[in-house]
Short mmCIF file of C-alpha atoms in Angstrom, two decimals:
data_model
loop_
_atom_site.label_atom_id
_atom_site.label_comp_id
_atom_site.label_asym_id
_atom_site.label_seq_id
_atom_site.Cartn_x
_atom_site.Cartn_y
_atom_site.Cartn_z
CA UNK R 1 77.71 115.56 105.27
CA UNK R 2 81.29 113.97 104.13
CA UNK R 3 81.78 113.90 100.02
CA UNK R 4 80.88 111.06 98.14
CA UNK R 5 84.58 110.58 96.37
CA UNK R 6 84.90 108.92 92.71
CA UNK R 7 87.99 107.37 92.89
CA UNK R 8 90.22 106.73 89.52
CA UNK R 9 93.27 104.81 88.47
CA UNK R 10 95.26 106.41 85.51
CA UNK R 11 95.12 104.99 81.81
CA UNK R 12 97.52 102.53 81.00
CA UNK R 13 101.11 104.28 80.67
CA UNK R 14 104.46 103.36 79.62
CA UNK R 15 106.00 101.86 82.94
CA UNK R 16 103.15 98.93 81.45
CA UNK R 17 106.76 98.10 78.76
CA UNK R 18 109.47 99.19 81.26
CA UNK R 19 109.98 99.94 85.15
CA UNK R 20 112.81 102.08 84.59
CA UNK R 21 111.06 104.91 82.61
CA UNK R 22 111.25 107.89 84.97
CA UNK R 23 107.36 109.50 85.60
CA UNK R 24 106.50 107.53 82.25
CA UNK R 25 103.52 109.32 80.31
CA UNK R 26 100.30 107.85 78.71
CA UNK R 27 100.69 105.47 75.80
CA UNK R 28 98.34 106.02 72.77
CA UNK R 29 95.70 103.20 73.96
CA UNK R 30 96.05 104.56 77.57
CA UNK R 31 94.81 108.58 75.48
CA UNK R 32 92.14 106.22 73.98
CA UNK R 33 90.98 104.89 77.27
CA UNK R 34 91.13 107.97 79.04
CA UNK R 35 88.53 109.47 76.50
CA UNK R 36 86.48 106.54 76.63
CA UNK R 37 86.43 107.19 80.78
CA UNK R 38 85.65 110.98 79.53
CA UNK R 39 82.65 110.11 77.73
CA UNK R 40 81.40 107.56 80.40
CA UNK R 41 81.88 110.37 82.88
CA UNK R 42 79.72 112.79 81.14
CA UNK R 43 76.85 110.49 80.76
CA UNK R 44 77.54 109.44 84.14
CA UNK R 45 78.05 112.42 86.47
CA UNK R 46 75.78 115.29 85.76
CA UNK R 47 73.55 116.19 88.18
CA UNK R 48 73.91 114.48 91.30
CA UNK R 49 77.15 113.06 91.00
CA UNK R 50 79.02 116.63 89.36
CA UNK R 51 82.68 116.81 90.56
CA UNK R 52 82.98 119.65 92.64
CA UNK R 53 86.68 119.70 93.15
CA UNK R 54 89.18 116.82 91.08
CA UNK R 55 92.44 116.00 93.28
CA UNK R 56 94.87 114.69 90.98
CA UNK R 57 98.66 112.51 91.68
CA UNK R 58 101.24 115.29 90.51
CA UNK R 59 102.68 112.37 88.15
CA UNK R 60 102.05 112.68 84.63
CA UNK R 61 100.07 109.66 84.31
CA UNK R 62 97.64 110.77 86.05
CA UNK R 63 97.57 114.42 85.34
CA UNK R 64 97.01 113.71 81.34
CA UNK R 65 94.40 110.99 82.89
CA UNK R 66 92.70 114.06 84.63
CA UNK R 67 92.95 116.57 81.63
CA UNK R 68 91.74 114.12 79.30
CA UNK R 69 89.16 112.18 81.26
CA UNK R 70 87.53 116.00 82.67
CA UNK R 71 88.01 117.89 79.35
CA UNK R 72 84.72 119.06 79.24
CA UNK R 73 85.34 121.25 82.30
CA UNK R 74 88.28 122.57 80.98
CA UNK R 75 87.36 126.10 78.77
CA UNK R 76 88.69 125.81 75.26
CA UNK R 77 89.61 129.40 75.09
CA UNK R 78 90.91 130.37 78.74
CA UNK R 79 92.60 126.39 78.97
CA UNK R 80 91.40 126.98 82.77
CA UNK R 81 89.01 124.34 84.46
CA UNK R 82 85.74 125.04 85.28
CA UNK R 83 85.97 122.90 88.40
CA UNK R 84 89.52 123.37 91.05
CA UNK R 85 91.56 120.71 89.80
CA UNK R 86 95.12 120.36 92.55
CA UNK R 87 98.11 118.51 92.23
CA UNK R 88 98.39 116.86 95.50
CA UNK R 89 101.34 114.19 96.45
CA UNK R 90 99.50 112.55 99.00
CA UNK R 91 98.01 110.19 95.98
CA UNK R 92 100.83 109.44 94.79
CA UNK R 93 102.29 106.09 94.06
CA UNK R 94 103.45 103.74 96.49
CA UNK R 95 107.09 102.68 95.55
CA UNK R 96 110.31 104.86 94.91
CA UNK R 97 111.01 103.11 91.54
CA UNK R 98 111.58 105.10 88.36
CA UNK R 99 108.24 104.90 87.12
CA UNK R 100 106.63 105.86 90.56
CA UNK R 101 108.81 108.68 91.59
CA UNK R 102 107.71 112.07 90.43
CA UNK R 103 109.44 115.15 88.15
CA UNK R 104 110.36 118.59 89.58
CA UNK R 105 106.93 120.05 89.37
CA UNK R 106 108.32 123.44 87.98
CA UNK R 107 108.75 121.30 84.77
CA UNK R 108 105.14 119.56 84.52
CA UNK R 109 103.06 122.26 85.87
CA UNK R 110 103.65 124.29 82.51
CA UNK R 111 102.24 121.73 80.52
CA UNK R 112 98.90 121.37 83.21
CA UNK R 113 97.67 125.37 83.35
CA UNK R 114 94.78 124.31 84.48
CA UNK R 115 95.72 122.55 87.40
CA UNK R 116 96.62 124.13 90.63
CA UNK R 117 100.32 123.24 91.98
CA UNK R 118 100.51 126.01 94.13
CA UNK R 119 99.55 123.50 97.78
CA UNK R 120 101.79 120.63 96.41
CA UNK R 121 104.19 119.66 99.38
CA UNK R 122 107.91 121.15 98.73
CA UNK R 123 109.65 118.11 99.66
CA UNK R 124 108.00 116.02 96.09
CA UNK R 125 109.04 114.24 93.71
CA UNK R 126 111.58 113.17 96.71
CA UNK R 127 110.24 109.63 98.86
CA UNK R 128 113.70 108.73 99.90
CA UNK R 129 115.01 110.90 102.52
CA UNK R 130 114.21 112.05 106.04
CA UNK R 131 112.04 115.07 105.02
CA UNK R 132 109.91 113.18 103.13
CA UNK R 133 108.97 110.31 105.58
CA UNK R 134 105.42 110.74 105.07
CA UNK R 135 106.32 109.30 101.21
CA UNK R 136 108.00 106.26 102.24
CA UNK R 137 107.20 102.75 100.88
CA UNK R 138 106.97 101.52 104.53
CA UNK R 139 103.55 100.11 105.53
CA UNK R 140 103.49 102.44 108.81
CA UNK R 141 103.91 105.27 106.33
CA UNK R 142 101.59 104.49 103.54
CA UNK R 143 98.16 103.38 105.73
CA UNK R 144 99.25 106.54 107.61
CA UNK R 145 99.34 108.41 104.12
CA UNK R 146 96.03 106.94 103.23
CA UNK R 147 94.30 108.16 106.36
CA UNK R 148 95.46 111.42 105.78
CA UNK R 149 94.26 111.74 102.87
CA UNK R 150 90.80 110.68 103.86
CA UNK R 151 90.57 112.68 106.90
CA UNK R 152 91.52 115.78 104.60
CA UNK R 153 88.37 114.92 102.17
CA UNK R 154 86.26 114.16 104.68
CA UNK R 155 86.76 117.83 106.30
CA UNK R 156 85.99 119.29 102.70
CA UNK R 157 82.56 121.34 102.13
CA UNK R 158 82.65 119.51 98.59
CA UNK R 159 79.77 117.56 98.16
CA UNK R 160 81.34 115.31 95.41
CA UNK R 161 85.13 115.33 95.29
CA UNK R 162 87.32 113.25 92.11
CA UNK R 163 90.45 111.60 92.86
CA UNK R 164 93.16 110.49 89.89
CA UNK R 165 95.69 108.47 91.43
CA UNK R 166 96.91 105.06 91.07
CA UNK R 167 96.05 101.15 91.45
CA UNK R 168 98.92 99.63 94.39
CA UNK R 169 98.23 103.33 96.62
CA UNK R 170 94.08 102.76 96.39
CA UNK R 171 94.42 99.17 96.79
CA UNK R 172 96.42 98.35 99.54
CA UNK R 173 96.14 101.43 101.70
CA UNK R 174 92.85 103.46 100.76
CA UNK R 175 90.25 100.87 99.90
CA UNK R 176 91.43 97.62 99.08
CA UNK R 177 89.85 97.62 95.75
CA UNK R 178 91.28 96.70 92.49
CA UNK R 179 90.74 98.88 89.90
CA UNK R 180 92.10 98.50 85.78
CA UNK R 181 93.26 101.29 84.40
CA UNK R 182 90.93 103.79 83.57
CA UNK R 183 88.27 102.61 85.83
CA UNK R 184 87.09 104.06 88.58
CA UNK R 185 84.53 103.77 92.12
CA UNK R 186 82.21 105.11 93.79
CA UNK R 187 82.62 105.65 97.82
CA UNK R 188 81.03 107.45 100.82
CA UNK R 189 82.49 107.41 104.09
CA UNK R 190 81.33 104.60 106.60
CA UNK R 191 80.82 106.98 109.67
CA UNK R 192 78.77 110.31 108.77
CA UNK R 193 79.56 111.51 111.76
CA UNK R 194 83.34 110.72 112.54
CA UNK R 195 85.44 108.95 114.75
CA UNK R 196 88.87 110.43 115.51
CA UNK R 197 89.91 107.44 117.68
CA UNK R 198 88.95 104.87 114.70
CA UNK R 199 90.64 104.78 111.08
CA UNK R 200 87.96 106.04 108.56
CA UNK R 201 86.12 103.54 106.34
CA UNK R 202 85.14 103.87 103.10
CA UNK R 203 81.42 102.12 101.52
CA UNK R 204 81.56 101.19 97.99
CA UNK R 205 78.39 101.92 96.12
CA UNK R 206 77.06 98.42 94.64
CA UNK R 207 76.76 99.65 91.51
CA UNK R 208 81.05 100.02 90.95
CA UNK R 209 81.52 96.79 92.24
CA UNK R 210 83.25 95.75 89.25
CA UNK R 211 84.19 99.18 88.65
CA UNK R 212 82.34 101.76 87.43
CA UNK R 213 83.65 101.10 83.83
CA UNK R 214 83.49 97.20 84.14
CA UNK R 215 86.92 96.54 84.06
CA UNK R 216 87.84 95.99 87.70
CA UNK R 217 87.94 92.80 89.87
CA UNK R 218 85.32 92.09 92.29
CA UNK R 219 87.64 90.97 94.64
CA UNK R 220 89.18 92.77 97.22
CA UNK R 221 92.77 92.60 99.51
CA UNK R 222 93.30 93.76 102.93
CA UNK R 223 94.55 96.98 103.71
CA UNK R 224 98.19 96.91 104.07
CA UNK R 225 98.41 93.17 102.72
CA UNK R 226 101.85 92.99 100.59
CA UNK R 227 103.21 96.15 102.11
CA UNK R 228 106.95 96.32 103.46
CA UNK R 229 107.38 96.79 107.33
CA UNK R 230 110.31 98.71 106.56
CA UNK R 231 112.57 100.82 104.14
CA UNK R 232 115.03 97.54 104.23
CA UNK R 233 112.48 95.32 103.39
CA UNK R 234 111.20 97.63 100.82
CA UNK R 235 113.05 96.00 97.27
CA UNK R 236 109.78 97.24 95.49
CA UNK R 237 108.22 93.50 93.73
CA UNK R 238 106.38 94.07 90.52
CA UNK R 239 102.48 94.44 90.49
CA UNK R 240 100.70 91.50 89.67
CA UNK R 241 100.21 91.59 86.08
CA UNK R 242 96.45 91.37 85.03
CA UNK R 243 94.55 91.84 81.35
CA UNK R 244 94.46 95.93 80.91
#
């Protein structure tokens, strides 16, 4: 059977005061909502729903989201997780602005022992150039990056698999969900069995339908829906700004 995936938007970060903060890191209420998503999780999750592997956006939003948010898996005295937890760019963010284009991993991954870099594609933090066409704020590129992503999780023996990422990449090209920051849902995949020739489909379980923290709006956007047709069109337009 395909994973059930638990799919989570970063805490609130600093790119919330300024655009042009490069890879911008959690601010103090986005640490405080992170550990309320931590304790939420571990009433939450045990049992059927335990994380067997946590893919996380290599930007440092989301990797202090992860570390926080899953830091009872992490061992106090090795500082290793007790569950894989992998960098992987695919979930990154959609635009090539300061604030959603990565840092030379070889200076985060220090900082993150516990999570894998090792499988993160050579050609991050770049989105721009020729090599890294699959990273392009393009609509082509991104649904294409989306369905990547699910047919890679959907070909994983996991049977529950986490995702960290971020709100514009889950919303317009993976589920066409909002979600606040913090918050997180719960999806299987529409076909059990699989389709090559169709996109795959994700089912929301009713119960996250606001999100699974109560934060998130109930109503959804099309996949795609706001997303340039190509890199000249692409002068990246701020995200609509709701309550956080």
């Amino acid at each position: 059977m395909p994973p059930t995936l638990i799919l989570i938007r970063h805490a609130q970060a600093e790119h919330n005061v300024s655009n042009n903060i490069p890879d911008p890191e959690l601010t103090p209420l986005g640490k405080e909502q992170a550990a309320a998503l931590s304790a939420h999780l571990q009433k939450r999750l045990p049992g059927s729903l335990d994380p067997e592997l946590i893919i996380v956006s290599p930007f440092r939003r989301c990797l202090q989201t992860a570390t926080i948010a899953f830091d009872w898996l992490i061992d106090a005295e090795s500082g290793r997780s007790k569950v894989p937890m992998v960098a992987n760019a695919s979930w990154q963010e959609n635009a090539d602005k300061p604030c959603d284009t990565g840092t030379d991993p070889t200076l985060v991954a220090p900082n993150f022992p516990h999570i894998d870099f090792s499988t993160l594609d050579p050609v991050y933090p770049d989105k721009t150039s020729p090599a890294a066409s699959l990273y392009h704020y393009t609509r082509e590129a991104l649904l294409g990056r989306a369905q990547s992503c699910l047919k890679e999780l959907r070909s994983r023996p996991e049977r529950v698999i986490a995702v960290v990422s971020h709100s514009a990449f889950m919303r317009q090209a993976v589920t066409g969900c909002w979600y606040m920051n913090a918050d997180y849902r719960i999806f299987d995949f529409a076909d059990a069995e699989g389709d090559d020739s169709a996109p795959l489909r994700l089912v929301q379980w009713d119960e996250t339908k606001a999100g699974g923290m109560g934060r998130s709006l109930e109503v959804g956007v099309e996949l795609g829906e706001g997303l340039p047709e190509t890199l000249s069109d692409a002068v990246p337009a701020e995200d609509k700004k709701l309550p956080e």
